[in-house]
Coordinates of C-alpha atoms in Angstrom, one line a residue:
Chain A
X1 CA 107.7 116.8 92.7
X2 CA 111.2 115.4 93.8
X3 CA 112.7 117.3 96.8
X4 CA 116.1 117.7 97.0
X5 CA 117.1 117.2 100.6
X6 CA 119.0 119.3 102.1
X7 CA 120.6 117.6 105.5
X8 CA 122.4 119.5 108.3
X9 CA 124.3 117.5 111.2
X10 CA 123.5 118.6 114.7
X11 CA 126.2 117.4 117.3
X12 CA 124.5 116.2 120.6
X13 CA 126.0 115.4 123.3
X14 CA 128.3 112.8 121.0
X15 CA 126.1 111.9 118.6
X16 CA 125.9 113.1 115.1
X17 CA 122.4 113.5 114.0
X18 CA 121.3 114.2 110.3
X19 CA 118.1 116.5 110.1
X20 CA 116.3 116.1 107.0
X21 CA 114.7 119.6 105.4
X22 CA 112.0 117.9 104.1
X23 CA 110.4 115.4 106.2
X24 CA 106.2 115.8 105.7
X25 CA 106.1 111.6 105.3
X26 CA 108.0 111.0 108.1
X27 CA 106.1 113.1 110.3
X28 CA 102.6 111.9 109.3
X29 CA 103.6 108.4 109.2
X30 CA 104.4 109.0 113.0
X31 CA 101.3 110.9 113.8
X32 CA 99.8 107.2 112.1
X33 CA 101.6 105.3 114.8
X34 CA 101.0 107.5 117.3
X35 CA 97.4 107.9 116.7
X36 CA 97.2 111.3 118.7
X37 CA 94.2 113.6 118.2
X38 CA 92.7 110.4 115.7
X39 CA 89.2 110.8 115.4
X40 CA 87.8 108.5 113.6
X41 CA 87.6 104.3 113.7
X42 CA 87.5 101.9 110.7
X43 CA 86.6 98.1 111.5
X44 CA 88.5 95.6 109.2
X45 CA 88.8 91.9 108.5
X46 CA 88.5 91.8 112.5
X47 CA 91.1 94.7 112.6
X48 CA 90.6 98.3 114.2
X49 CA 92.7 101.2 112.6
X50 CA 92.2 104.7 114.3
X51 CA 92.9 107.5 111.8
X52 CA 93.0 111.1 111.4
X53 CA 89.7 112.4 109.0
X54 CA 91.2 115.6 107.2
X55 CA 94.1 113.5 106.4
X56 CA 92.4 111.0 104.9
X57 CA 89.9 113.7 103.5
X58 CA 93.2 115.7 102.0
X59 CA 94.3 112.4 100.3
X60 CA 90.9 110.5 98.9
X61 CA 87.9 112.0 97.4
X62 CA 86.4 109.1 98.2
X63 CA 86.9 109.7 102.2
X64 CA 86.4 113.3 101.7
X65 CA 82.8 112.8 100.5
X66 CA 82.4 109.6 103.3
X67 CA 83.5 112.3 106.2
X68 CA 83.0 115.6 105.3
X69 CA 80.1 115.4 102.3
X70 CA 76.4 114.6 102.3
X71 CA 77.3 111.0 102.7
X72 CA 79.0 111.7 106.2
X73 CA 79.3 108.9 108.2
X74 CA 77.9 109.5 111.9
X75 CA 79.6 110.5 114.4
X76 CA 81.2 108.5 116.8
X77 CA 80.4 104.7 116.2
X78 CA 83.3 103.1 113.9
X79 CA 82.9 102.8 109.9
X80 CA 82.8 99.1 109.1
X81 CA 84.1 98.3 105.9
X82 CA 83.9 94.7 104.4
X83 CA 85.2 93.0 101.6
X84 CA 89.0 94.0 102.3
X85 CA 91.3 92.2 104.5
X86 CA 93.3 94.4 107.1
X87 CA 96.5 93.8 105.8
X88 CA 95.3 95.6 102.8
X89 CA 93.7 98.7 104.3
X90 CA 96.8 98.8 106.4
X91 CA 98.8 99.5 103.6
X92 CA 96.0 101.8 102.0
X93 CA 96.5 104.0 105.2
X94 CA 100.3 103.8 105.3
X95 CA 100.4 104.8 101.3
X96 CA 97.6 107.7 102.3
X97 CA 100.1 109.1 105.6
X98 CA 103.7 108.9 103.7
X99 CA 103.1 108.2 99.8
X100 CA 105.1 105.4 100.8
X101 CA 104.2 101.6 98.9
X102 CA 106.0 98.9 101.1
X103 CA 106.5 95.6 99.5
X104 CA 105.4 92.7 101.8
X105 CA 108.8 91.1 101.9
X106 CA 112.3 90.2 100.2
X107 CA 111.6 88.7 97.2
X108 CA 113.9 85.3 97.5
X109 CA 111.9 82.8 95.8
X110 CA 109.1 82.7 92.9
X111 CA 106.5 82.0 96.3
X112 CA 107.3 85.6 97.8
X113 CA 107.2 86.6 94.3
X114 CA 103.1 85.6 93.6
X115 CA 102.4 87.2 97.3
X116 CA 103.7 90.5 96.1
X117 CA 101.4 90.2 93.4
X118 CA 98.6 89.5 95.1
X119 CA 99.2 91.9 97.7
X120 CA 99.6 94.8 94.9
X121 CA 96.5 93.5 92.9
X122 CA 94.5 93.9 96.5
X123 CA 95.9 97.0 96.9
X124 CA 95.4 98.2 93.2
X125 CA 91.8 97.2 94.1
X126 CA 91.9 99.5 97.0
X127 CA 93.1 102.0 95.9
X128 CA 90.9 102.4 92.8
X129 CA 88.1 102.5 95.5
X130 CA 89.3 105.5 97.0
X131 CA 89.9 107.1 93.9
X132 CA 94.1 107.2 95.4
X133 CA 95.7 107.9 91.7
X134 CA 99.0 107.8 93.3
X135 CA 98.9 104.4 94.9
X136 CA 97.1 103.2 91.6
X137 CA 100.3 104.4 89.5
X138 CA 102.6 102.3 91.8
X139 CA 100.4 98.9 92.2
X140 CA 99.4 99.0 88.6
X141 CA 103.5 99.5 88.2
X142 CA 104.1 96.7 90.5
X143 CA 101.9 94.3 88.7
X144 CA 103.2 94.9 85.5
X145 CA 106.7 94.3 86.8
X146 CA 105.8 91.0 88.7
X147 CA 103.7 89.2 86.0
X148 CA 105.1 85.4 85.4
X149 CA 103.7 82.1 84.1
X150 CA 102.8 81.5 87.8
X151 CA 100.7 84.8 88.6
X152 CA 99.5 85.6 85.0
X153 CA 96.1 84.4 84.9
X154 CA 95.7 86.0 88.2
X155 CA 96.5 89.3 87.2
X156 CA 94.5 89.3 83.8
X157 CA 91.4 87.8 85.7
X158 CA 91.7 91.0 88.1
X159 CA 92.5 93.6 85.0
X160 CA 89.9 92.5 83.5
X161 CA 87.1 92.6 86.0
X162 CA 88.2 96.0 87.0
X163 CA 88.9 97.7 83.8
X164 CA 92.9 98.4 85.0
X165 CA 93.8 98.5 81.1
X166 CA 97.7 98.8 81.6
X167 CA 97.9 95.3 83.5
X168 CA 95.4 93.5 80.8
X169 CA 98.1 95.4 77.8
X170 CA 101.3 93.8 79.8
X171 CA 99.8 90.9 80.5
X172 CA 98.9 90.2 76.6
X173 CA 102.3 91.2 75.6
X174 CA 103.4 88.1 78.2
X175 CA 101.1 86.1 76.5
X176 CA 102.0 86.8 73.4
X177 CA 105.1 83.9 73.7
X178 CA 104.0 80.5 72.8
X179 CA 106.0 79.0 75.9
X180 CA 104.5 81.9 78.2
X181 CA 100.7 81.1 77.2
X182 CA 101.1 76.9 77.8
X183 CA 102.3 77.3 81.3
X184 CA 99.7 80.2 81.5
X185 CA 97.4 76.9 81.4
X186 CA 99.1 75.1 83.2
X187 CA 99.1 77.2 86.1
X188 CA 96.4 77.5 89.0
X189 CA 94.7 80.6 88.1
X190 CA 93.6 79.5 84.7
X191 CA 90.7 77.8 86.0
X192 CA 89.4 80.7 87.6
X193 CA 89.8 82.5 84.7
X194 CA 88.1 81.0 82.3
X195 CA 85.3 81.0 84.6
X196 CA 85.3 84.4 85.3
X197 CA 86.1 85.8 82.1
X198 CA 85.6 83.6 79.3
X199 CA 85.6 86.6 76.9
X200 CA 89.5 87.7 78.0
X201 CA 90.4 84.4 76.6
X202 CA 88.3 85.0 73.5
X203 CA 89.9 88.0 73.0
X204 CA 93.4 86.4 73.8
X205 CA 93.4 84.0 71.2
X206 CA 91.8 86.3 68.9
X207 CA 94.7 88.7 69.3
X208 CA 96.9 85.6 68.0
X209 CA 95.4 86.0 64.4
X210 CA 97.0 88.0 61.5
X211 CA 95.1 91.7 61.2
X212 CA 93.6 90.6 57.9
X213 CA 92.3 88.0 59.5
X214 CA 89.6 90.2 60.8
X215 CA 86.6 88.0 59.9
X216 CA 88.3 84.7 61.8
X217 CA 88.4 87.4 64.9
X218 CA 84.7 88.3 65.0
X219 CA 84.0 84.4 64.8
X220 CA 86.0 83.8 68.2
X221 CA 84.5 86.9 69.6
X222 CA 81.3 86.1 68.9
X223 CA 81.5 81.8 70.0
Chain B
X1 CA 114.1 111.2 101.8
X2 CA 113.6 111.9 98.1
X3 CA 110.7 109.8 96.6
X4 CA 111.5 108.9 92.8
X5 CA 108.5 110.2 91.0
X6 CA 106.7 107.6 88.7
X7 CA 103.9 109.5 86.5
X8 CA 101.2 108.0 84.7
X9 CA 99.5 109.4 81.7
X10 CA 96.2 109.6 81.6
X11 CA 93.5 110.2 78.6
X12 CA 91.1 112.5 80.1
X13 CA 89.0 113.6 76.5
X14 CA 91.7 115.0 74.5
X15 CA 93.4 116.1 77.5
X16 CA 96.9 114.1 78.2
X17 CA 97.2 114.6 82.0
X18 CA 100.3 113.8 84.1
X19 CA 99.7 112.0 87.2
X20 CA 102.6 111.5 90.0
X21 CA 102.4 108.9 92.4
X22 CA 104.1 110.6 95.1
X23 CA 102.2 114.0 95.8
X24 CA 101.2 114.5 99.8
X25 CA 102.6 117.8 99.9
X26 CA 100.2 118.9 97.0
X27 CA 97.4 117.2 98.6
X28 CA 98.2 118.9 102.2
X29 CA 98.6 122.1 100.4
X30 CA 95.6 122.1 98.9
X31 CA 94.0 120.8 102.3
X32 CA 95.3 124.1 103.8
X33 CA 93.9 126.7 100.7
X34 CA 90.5 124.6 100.9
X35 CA 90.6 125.1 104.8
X36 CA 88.1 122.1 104.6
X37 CA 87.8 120.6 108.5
X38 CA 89.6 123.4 110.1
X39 CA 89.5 123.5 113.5
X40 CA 91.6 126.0 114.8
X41 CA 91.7 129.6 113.8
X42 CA 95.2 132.0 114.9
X43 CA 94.7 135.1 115.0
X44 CA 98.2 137.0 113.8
X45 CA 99.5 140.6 112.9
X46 CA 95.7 141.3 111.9
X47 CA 94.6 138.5 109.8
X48 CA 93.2 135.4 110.9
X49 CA 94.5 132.0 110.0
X50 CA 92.4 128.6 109.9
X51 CA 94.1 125.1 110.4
X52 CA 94.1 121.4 111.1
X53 CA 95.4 120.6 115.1
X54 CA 96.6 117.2 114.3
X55 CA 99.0 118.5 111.1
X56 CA 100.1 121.2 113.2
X57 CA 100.9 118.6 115.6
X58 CA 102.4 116.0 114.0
X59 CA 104.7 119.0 112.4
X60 CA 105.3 120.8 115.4
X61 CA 106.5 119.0 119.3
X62 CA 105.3 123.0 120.0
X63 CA 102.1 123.0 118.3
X64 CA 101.4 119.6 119.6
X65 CA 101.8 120.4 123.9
X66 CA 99.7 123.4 123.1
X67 CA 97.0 121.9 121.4
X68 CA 97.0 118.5 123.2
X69 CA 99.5 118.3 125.9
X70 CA 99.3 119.8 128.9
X71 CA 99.5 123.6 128.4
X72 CA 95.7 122.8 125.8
X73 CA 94.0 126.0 124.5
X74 CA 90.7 126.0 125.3
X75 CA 88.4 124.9 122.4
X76 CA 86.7 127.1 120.6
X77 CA 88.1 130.8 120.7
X78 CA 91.1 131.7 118.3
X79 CA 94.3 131.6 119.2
X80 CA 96.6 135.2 119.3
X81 CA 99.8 134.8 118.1
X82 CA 101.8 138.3 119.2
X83 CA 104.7 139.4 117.7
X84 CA 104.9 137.6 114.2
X85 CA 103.8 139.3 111.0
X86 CA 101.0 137.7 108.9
X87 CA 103.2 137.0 106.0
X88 CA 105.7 135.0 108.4
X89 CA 102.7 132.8 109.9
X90 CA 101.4 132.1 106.4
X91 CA 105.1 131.0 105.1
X92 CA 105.6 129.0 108.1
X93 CA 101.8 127.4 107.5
X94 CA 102.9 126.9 104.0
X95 CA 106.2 124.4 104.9
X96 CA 103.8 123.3 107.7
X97 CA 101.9 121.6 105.1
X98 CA 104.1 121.3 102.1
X99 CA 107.9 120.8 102.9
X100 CA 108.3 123.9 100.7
X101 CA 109.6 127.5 101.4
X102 CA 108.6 130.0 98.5
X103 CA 110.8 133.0 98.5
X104 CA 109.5 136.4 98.7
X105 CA 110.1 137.6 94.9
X106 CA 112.5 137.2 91.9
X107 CA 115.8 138.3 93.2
X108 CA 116.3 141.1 90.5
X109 CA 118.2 143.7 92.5
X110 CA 120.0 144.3 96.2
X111 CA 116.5 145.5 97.3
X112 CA 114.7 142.4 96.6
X113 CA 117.6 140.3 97.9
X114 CA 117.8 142.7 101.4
X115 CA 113.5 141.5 101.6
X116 CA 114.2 138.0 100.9
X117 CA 117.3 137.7 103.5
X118 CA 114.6 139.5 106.5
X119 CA 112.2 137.2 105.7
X120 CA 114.3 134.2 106.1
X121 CA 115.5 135.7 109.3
X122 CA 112.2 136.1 110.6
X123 CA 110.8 132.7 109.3
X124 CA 114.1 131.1 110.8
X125 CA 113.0 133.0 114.1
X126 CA 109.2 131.6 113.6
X127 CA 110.5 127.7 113.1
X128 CA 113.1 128.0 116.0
X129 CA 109.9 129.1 118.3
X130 CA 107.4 126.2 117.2
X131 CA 110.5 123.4 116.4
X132 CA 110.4 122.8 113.0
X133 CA 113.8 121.9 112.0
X134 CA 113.6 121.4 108.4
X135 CA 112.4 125.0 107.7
X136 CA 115.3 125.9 110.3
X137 CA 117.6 123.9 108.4
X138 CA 116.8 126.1 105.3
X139 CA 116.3 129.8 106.9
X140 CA 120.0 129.1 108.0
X141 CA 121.0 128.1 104.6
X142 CA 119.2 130.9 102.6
X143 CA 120.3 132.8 105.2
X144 CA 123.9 132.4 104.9
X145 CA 124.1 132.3 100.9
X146 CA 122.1 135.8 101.0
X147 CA 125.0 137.7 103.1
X148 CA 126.2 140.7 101.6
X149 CA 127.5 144.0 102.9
X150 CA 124.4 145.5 103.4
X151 CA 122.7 142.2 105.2
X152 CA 125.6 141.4 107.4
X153 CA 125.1 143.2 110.3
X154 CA 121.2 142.4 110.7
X155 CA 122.0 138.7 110.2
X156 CA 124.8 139.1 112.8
X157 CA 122.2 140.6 115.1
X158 CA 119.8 138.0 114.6
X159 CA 122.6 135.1 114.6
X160 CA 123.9 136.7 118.6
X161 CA 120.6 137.1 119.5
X162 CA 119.0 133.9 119.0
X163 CA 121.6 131.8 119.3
X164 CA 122.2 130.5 115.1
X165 CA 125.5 129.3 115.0
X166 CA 125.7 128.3 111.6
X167 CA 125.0 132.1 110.5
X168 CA 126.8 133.9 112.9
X169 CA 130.1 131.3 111.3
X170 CA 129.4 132.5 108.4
X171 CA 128.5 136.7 109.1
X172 CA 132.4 136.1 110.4
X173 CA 133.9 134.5 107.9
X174 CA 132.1 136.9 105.3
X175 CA 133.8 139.5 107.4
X176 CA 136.9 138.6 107.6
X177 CA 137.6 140.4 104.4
X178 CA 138.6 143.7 105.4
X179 CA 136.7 145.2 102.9
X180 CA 133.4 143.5 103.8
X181 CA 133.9 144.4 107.1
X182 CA 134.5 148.5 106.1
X183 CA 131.0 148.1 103.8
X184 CA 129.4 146.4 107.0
X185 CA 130.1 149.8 109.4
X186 CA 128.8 152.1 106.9
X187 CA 126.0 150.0 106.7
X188 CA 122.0 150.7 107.6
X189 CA 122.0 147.6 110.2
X190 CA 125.5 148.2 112.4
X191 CA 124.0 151.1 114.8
X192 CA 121.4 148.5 115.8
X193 CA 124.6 145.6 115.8
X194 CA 126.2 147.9 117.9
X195 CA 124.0 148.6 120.1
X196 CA 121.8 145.3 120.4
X197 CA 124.9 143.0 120.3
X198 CA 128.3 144.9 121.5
X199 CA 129.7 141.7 122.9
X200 CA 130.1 140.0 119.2
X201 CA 131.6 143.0 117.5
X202 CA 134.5 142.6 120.5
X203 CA 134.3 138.9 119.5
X204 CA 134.6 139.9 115.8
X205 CA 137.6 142.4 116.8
X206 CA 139.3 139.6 118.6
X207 CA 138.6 137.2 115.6
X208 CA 141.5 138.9 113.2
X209 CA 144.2 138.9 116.1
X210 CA 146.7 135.7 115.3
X211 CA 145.8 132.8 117.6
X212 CA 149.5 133.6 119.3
X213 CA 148.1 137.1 120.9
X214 CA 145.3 135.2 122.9
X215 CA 146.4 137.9 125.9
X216 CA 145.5 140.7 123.8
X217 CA 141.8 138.7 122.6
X218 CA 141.0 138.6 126.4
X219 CA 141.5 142.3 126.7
X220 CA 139.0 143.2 124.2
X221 CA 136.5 141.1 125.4
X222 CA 136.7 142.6 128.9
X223 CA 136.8 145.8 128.1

């Protein structure tokens, strides 16, 4: 999977240049920029992205079946597609060109911190759309890395109303500290999820009890 | 340039199913085997070839001005490619779309390693005509760690005649040992040297004088 690469250094004129062997992301990420020979239009969040259809065919089943299958779009007119903001199907496209995940900035504070999250939940969300395993592995990664009193509600609310099973396990480990689950609370995503998924919280506390306490679990399960 | 790989595993049944999040090349390759939104055909040493334009282009500064810069094919027919075998357009398709070069066979004896040195040569030839310096990059590497006594003087050839620096260092340092250079005249490949190339074997002459006779260098490469 990992390419060794192998450089050589061409002299021109006085400049020493080093030529990668391998350099397939770097070349379709350009071809992205460049937009040459792009044949096909997506509308987004007010955003218009030109892309390339058998690379985003090669990479998604998902766009495969949308551009090539019996679901084809038409030709010509844009594909609009709602309920994603651009910044998000910008990264989707830049994952799909290079296999490259670019976090949104330097993390310098707790604030950058719960934007990365979000950003990777979004994407996560994405990419589970487009069936893009790859980009799944990385934001479901991400997540798990980034969870914090702050974001933790968040992330569980999301896990759970997607099925991402990996973020929900990591997220109940966090939980599973006393100090962790009070500022859980605390924080501004709790609301939301106890709205949205009163039965993650059931099954939070329940997770609290003793195994032979199986009875006292089916009660909270069940209120 | 080299991606760590981050797998995931996945419960598919009973199945336990690796998945990395890094894996365009696989997903281009498989794009080229599937041939799904071809739309270009080459036709080469006999066998026709189907391909993407805009992966050819974003590969290849040479694929691209023929297939969208000034000097365009016309749509439609295929396009002849003249004096390349088939097996050296499919390898160079292959890196096209992968990064990788697959060698010829298991190097079990001189014969297979003589195949697998021609090949390179000709594949170096193939990337130096379409501009695809990371296949060049490693031609001229497998090229230069396949030199033997048998090899030499083809390489050599090749090196003069096409202008590959790197391997015509490194035919001349190989010969520099007397006895390599004795193996390389008995050799299959020096008539064609010698007749093809006569200005590098006064070159390699001139090579073992000592720097001091620089009088007696000029003479052999006027003569």
């Amino acid at each position: 999977m990992c390419h060794v690469t192998v450089v050589k250094n061409i002299h021109r004129g006085d400049r020493l240049i080093l030529v990668p062997s391998r350099n397939l992301h770097q070349h379709l990420g350009d071809l992205l920029k460049s937009m040459d020979g792009a044949d096909v239009t997506f509308h987004v969040g007010g955003e218009s992205f030109s892309a390339h259809r058998v690379v985003l065919a090669a990479r998604s089943s998902v766009f495969r079946a949308e551009l090539f299958g019996g679901m084809k779009e038409k030709a010509g007119g844009p594909i609009e597609i709602s309920d994603m903001e651009s910044d998000v199907f910008k990264a989707l496209l830049h994952f799909i060109y290079t296999d490259e995940y670019e976090p949104v900035a330097e993390m310098t504070d707790g604030c950058e911190a719960r934007r990365e999250a979000v950003m990777a939940g979004h994407l996560l969300v994405a990419a589970d759309r487009y069936n893009i395993e790859g980009l799944k592995v990385i934001c479901e990664e991400r997540m798990c890395n980034l969870i914090n009193p702050d974001i933790v509600a968040t992330s569980l609310a999301l896990a759970e109303q997607h099925g991402f099973r990996s973020i929900k396990d990591a997220c109940f480990e966090f939980l599973a500290s006393p100090s962790n689950l009070e500022a859980m609370m605390a924080s501004d995503g709790y609301e939301h999820l106890k709205n949205s998924c009163p039965s993650v919280l059931k099954e939070l506390a329940a997770s609290f009890l003793p195994a032979e306490l199986k009875a006292a679990k089916d009660i909270i399960m069940t209120i």
